[in-house]
Short mmCIF file of C-alpha atoms in Angstrom, two decimals:
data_model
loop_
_atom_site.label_atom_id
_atom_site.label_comp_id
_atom_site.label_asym_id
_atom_site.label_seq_id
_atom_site.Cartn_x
_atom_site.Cartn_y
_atom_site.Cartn_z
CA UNK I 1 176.58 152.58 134.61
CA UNK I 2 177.66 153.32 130.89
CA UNK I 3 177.62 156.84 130.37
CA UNK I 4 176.53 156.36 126.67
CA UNK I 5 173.96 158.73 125.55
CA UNK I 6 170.95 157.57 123.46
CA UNK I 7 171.01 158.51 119.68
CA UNK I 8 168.26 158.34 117.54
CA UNK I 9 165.89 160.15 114.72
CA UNK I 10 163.52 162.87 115.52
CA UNK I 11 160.57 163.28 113.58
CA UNK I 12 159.20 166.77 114.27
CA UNK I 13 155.49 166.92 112.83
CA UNK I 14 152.93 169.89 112.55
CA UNK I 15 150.51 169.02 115.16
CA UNK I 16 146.62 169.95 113.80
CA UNK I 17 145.61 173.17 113.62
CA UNK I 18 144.07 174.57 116.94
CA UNK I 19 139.84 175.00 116.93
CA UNK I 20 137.44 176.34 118.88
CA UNK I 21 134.39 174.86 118.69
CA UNK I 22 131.33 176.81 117.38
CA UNK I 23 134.08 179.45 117.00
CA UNK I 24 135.18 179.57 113.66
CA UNK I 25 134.43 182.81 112.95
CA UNK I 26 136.31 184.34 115.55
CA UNK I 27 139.51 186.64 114.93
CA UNK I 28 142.28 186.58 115.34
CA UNK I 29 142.13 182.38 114.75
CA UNK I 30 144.39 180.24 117.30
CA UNK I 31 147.54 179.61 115.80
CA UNK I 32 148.94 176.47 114.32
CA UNK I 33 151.02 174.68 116.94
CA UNK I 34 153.69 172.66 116.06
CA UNK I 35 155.19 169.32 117.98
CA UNK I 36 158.51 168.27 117.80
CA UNK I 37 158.29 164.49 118.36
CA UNK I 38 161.11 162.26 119.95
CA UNK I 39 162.24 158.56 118.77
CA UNK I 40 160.54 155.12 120.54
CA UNK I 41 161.94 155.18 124.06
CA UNK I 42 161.20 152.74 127.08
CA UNK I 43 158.88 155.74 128.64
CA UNK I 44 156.56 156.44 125.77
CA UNK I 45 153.67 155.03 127.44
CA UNK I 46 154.08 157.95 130.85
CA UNK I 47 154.63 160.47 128.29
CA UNK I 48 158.39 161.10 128.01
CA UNK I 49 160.39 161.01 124.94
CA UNK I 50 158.89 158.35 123.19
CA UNK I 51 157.87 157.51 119.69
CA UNK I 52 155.29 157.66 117.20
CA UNK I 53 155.46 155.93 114.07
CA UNK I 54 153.07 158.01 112.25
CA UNK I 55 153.63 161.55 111.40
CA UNK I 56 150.92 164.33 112.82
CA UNK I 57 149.56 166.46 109.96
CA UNK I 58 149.22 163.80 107.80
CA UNK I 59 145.97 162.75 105.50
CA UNK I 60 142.69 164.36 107.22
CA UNK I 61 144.72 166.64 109.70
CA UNK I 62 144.33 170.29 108.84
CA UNK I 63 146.18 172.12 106.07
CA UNK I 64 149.62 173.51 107.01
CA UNK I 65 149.36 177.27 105.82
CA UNK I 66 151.87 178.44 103.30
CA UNK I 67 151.58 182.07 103.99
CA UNK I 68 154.12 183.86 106.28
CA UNK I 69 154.02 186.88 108.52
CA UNK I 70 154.77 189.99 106.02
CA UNK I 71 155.33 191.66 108.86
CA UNK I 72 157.31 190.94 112.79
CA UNK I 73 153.77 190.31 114.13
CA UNK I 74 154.60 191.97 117.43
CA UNK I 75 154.56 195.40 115.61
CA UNK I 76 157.53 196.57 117.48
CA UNK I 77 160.92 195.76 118.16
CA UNK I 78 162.72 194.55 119.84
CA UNK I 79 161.44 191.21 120.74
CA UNK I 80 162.23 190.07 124.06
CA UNK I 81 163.11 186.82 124.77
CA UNK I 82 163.17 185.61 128.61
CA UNK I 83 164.21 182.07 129.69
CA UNK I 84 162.37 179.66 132.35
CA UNK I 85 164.34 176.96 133.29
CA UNK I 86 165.71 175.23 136.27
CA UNK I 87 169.37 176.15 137.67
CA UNK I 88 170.86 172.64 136.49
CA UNK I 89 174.25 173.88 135.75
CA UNK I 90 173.03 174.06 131.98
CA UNK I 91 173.42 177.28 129.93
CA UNK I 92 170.40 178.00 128.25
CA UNK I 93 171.00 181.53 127.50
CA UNK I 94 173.87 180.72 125.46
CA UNK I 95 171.56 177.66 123.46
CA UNK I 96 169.19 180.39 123.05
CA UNK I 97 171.13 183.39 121.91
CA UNK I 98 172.65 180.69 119.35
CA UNK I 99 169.19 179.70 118.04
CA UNK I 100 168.41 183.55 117.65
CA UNK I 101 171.55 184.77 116.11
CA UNK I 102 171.21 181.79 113.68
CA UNK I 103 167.94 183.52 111.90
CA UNK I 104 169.65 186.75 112.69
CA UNK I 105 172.22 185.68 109.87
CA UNK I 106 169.47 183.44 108.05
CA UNK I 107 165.64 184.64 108.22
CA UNK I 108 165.75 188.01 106.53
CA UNK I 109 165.49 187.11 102.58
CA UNK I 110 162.47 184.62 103.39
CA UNK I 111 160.43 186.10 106.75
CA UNK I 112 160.34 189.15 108.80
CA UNK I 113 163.74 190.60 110.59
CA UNK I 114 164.05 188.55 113.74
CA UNK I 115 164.88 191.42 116.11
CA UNK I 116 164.69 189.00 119.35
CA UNK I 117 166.96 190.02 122.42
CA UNK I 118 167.71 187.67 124.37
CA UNK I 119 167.28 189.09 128.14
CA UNK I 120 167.13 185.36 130.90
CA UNK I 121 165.63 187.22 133.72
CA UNK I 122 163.28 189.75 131.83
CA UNK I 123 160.22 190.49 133.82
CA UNK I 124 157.69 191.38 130.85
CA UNK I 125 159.12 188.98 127.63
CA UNK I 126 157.53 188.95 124.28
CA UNK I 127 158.42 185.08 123.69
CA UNK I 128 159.17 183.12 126.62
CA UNK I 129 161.25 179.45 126.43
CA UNK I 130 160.66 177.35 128.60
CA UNK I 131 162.75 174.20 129.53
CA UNK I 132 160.53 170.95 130.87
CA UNK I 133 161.04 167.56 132.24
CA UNK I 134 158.33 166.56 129.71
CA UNK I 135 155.81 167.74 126.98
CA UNK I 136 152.26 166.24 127.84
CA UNK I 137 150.43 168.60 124.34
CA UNK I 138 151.15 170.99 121.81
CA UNK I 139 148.00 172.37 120.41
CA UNK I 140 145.49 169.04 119.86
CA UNK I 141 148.92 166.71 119.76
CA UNK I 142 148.64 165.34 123.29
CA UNK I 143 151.08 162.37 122.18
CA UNK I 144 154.03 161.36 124.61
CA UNK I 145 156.81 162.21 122.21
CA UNK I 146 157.11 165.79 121.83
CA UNK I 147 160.55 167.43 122.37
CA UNK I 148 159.92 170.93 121.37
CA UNK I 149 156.40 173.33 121.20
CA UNK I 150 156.12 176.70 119.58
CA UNK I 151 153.19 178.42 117.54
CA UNK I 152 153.26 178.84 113.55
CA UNK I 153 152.67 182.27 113.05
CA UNK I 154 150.40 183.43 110.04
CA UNK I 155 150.48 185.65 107.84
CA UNK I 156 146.89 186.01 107.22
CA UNK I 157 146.70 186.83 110.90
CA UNK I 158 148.68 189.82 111.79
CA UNK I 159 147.60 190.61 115.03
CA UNK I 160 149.99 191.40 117.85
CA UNK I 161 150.10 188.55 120.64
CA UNK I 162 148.54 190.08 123.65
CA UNK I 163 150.30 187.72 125.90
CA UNK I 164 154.33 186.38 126.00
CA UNK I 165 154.86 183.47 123.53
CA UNK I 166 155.72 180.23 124.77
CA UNK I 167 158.48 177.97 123.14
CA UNK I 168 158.99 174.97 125.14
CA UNK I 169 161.71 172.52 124.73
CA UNK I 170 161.97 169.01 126.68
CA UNK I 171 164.61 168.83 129.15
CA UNK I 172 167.38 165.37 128.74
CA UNK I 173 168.91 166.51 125.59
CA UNK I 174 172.52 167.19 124.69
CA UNK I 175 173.29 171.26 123.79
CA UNK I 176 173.41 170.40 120.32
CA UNK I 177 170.05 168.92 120.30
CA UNK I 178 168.69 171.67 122.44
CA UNK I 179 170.12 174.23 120.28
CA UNK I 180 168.43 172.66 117.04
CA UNK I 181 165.18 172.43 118.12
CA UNK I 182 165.35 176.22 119.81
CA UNK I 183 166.25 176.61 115.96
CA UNK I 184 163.19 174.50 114.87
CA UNK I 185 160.97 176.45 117.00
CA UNK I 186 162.04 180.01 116.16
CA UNK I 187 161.57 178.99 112.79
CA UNK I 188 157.59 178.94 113.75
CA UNK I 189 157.65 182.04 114.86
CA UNK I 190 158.77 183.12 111.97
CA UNK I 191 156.12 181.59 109.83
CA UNK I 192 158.68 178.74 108.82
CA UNK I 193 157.32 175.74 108.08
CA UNK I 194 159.25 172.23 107.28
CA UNK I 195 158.89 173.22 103.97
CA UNK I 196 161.52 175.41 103.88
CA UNK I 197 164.29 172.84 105.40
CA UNK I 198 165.50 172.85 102.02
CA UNK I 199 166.82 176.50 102.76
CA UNK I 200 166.72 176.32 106.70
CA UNK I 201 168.07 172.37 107.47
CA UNK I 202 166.96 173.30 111.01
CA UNK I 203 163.07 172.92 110.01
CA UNK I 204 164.01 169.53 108.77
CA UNK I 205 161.37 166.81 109.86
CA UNK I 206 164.00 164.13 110.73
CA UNK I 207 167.30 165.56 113.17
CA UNK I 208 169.61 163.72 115.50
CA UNK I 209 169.07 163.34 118.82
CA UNK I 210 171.41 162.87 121.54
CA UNK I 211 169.57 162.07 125.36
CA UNK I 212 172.15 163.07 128.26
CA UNK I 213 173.19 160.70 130.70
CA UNK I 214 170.86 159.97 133.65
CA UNK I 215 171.78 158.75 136.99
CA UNK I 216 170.63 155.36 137.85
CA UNK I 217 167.18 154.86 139.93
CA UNK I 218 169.08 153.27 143.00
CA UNK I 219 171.65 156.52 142.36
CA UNK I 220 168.40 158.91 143.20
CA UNK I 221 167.51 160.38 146.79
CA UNK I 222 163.66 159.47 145.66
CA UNK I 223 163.70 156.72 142.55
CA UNK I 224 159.93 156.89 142.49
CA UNK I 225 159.21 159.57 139.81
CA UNK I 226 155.46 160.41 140.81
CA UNK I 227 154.63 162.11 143.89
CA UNK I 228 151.35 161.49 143.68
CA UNK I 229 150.80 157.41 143.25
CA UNK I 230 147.45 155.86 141.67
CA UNK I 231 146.67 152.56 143.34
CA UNK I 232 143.58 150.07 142.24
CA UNK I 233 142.49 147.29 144.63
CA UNK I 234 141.24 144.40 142.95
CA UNK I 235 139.41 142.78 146.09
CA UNK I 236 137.56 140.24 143.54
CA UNK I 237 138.99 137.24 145.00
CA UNK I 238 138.24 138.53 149.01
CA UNK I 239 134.62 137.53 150.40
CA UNK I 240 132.23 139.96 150.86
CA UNK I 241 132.47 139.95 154.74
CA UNK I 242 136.09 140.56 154.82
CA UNK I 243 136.26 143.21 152.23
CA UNK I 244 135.86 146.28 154.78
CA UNK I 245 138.81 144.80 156.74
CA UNK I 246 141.09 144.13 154.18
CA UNK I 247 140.39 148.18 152.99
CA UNK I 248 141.27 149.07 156.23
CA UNK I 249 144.81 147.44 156.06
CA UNK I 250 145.33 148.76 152.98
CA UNK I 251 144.42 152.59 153.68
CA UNK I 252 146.51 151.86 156.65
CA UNK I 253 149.58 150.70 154.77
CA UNK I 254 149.21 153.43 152.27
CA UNK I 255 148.81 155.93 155.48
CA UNK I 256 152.09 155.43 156.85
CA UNK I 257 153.81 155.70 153.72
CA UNK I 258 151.72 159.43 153.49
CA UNK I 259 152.92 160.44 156.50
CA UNK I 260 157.00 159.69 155.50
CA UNK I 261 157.37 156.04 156.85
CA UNK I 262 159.65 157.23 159.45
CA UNK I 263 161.14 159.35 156.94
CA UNK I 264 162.11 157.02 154.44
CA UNK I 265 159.53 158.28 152.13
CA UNK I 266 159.28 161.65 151.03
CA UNK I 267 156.56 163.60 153.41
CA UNK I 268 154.81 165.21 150.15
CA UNK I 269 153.97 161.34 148.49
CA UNK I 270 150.38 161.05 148.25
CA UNK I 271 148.01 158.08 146.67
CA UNK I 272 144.85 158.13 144.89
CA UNK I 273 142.74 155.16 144.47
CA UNK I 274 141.58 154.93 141.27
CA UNK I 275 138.64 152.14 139.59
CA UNK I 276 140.24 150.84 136.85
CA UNK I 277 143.60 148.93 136.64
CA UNK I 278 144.47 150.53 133.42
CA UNK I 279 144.58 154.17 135.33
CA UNK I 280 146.72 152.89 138.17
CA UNK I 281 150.33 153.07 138.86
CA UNK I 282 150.61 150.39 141.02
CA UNK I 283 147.48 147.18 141.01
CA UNK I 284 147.36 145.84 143.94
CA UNK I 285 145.39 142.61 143.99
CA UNK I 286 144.82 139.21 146.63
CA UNK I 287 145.49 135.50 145.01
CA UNK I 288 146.36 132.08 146.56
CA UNK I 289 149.85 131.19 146.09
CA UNK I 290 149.34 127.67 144.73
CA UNK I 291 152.85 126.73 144.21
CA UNK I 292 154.09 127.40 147.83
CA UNK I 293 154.95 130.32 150.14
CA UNK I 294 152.90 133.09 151.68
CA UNK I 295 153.51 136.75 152.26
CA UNK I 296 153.23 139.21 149.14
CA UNK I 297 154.60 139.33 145.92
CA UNK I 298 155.80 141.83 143.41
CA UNK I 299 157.16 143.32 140.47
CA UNK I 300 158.44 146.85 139.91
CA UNK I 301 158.14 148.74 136.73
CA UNK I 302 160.14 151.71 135.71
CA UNK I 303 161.93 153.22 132.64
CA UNK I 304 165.29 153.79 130.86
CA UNK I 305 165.12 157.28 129.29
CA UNK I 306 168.99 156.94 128.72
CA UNK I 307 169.48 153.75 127.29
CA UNK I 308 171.98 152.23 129.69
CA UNK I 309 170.02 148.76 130.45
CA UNK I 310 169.35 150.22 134.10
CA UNK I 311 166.11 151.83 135.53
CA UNK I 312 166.14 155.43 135.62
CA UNK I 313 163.12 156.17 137.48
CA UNK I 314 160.24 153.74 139.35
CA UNK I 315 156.98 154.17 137.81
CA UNK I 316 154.50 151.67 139.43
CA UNK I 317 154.26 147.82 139.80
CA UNK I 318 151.97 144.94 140.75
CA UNK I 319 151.43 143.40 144.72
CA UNK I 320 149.48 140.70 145.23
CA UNK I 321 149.02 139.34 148.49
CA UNK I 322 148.74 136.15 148.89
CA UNK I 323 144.65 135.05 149.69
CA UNK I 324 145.50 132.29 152.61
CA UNK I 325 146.89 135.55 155.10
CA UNK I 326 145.12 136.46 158.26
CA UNK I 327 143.72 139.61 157.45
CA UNK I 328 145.69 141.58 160.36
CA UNK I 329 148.73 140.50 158.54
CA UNK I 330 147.82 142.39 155.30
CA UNK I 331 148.44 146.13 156.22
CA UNK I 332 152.56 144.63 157.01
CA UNK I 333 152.79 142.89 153.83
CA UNK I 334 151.17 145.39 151.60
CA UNK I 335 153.35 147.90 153.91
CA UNK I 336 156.95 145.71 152.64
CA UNK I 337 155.76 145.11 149.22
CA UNK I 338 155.27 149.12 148.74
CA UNK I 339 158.52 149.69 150.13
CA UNK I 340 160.28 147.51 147.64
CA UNK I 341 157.99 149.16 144.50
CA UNK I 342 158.98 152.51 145.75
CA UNK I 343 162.40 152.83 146.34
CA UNK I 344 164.06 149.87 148.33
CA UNK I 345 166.69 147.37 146.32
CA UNK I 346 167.57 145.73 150.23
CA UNK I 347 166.27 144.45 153.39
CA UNK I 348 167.92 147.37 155.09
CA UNK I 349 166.41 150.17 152.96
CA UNK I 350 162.50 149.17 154.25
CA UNK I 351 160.91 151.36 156.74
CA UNK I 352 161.78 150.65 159.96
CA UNK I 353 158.83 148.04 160.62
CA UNK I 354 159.30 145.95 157.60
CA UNK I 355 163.34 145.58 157.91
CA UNK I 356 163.35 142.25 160.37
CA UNK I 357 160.33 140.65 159.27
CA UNK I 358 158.30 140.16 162.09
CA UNK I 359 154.91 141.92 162.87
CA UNK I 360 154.48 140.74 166.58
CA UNK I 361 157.69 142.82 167.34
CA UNK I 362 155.40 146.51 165.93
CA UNK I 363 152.07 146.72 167.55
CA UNK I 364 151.04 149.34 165.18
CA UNK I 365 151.17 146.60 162.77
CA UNK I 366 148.88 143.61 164.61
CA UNK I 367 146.00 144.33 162.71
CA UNK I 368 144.02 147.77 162.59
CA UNK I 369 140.48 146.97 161.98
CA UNK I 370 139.70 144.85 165.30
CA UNK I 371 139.79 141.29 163.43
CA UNK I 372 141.27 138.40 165.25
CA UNK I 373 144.99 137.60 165.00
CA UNK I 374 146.89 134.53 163.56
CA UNK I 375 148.25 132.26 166.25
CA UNK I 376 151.04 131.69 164.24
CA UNK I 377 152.82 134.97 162.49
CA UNK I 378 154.61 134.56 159.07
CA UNK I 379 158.15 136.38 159.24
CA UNK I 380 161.00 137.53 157.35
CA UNK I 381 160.76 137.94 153.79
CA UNK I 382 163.51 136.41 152.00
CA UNK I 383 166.52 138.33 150.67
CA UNK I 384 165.88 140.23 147.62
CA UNK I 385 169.55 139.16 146.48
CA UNK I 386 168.04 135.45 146.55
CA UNK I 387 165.67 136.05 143.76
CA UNK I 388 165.39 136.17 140.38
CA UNK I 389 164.96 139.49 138.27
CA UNK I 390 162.02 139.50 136.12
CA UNK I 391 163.08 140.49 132.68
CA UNK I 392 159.44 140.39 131.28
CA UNK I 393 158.68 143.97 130.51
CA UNK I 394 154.88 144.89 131.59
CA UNK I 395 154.52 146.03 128.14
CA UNK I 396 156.86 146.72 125.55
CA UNK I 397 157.71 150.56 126.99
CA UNK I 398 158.40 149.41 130.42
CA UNK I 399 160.65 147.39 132.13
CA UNK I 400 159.91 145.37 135.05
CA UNK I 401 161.77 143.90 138.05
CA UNK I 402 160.33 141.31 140.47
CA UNK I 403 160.53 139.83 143.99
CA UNK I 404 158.74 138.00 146.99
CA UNK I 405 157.61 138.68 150.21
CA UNK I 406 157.63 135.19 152.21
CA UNK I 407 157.50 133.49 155.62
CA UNK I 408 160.75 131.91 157.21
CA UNK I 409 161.39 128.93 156.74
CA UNK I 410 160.37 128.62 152.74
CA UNK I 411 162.96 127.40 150.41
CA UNK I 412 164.87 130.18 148.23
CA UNK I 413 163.56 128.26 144.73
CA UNK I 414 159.69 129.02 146.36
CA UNK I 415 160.89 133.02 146.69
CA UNK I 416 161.73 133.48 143.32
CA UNK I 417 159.62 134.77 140.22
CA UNK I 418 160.23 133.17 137.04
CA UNK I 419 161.98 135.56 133.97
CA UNK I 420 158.95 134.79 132.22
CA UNK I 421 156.43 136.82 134.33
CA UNK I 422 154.68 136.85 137.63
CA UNK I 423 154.58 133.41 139.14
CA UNK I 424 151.38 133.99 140.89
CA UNK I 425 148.68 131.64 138.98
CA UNK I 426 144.88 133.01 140.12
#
């Protein structure tokens, strides 16, 4: 895996100012909120650091205030700063303390004295930062691309916070990144806009940005990010009579995999069926397989955060089974072709029942809803090593891999999925 970090621009935007609705005349108002926002990345669509090619704040957003806190708005000093973050081996106290000492030496001819302490473990903080895996909103930006959070104090609202602060800053980023936009966001508190970058280059609206390294997703314990998975079932093509069965293979599949799969899953996955394929992780869907072969088919998506040409993390994917299988067959093939979305790259990493390709040997697996049972049982799926990767990305933020699920017997070119998409023709 190269070990070469992702560079790119950061714009970092002034989200629109925060509103209560039918509350306008409320005091003290909600502060402005400001968004850092990250460059176009292959996750943008689940919310990592992704891109926008518009600016927040821009024509018909609110007005960016121009007045400052006269005063430190806490009323008191000093200001104490805690840290929440996880114990990655990363020292955020020291990123932190930088970012403070910088408007130590820099804030005091245009914005109150920053008299913040910097204490990791404090119990009661003033301001706390917090490091996370990803920023889902800041204020009314709910975009996917934010890499830092903090409020924009105002002048023209002096009241003391009655709660801690929150700066937030997205995990992923080299110290030098982290440290800038811990500078970007203190400048908020201080009633710094971009503005001033002209004085303060750290409020710039464009800085460099250098991801970290992350390991591979056949490197990871559990490559499947979620924990909690969002299936649809498109049962369209299925006749109305067989519907109920095929729903009971399926929420038996989906079952085992809920209870650990023998422990090859983690025990904690859970899925939720959701009605529309645009809200799913995974679609799951029944076709005939008009060009030869039986079984299931499907194609993995995931993302590369780090920019290495290699999946980081699962995300979802597409199974179709194919429409010609005996309905007791559909919990095992639905059962392999989740194992391959979720985690597997090999025969040998499926869940015990799914590794030699043969139902008849697993009772548990002859067919769950009391439906008859083929008199002739399609086995092992063919080597993923003997097909082809899909390189068609589901959409242009996600990459996708592919593979089949077939009977014995079928000839490798009739296992394969065509670098152009899904071979599977409705």
């Amino acid at each position: 895996m190269s070990l070469a970090a992702d560079r790119g621009i950061v714009a970092l935007a002034l989200a629109f100012l925060v509103a209560l609705s039918g509350c306008a005349s409320l005091s003290p108002s909600p502060p402005v909120v400001d968004a850092a926002l990250g460059t176009p990345s292959a996750d943008a669509s689940d919310g990592d650091d992704g891109a926008v090619s518009v600016a927040v704040g821009g024509t018909g957003s609110s007005p960016v205030p121009e007045t400052r806190p006269a005063d430190n708005p806490w009323g008191r000093a000093p200001v104490v700063v805690g840290i929440d973050a996880a114990a990655d081996g990363r020292d955020y106290a020291a990123l932190v303390e930088s970012a403070v000492d910088y408007w130590r030496a820099n804030a005091s001819a245009a914005a109150y004295d920053p008299a913040f302490v910097v204490v990791p473990n404090a119990s009661e903080p003033d301001v706390t930062v917090s490091v996370v895996e990803r920023i889902d909103a800041c204020g009314d930006y709910d975009g996917a691309d934010a890499v830092g959070c903090a409020p924009l104090f105002d002048g023209d609202e002096p009241t003391a916070p009655t709660e801690p602060v929150s700066v937030v800053v997205a995990a992923g980023y080299d110290d030098r990144t982290t440290e800038t936009v811990l500078k970007h966001e203190f400048g908020h508190l201080l009633g710094l806009t971009h503005d001033d970058a002209d004085a303060f280059p750290a409020l710039s609206a464009r800085i460099e940005t250098t991801r970290l390294p992350e390991p591979d997703a056949d490197e990871r314990e559990s490559p499947f990010r979620e924990r909690t998975v969002a299936v649809h079932v498109d049962l369209s093509n299925v006749s109305p009579g067989e519907r109920a069965t095929y729903e009971a293979e399926i929420d038996h599949a989906l079952s085992y995999y809920e209870s650990g799969a023998d422990g090859v899953a983690p025990a904690n996955r859970s899925f939720e069926r959701v009605s529309a394929p645009e809200m799913a992780d995974v679609t799951l869907s029944v076709s005939a397989f008009r060009d030869g072969g039986s079984g299931v088919r499907w194609r993995r998506t995931g993302v590369d955060v780090d920019d290495d040409a290699a999946l980081e993390w699962y995300t979802g994917g597409d199974l179709v089974v194919d429409a010609d299988l005996d309905p007791s067959l559909v919990d095992w093939y639905v059962g392999a072709g989740f194992g391959y979305l979720l985690a597997a790259d090999e025969r040998a990493d499926l869940p015990p029942p799914f590794r030699d390709g043969d139902p008849a040997d697993d009772p548990a697996w002859r067919g769950v809803a009391g439906e008859r049972r083929s008199t002739t049982t399609p086995r092992a799926t063919t080597s993923p090593a003997a097909t082809a990767t899909a390189t068609a990305n589901k959409n242009e933020n996600e990459n996708g891999t592919g593979n089949v699920t077939t009977p014995a017997g079928v000839p490798s070119e009739n296992a394969r999925i065509s670098t152009a998409g899904a071979r599977v023709v409705p």
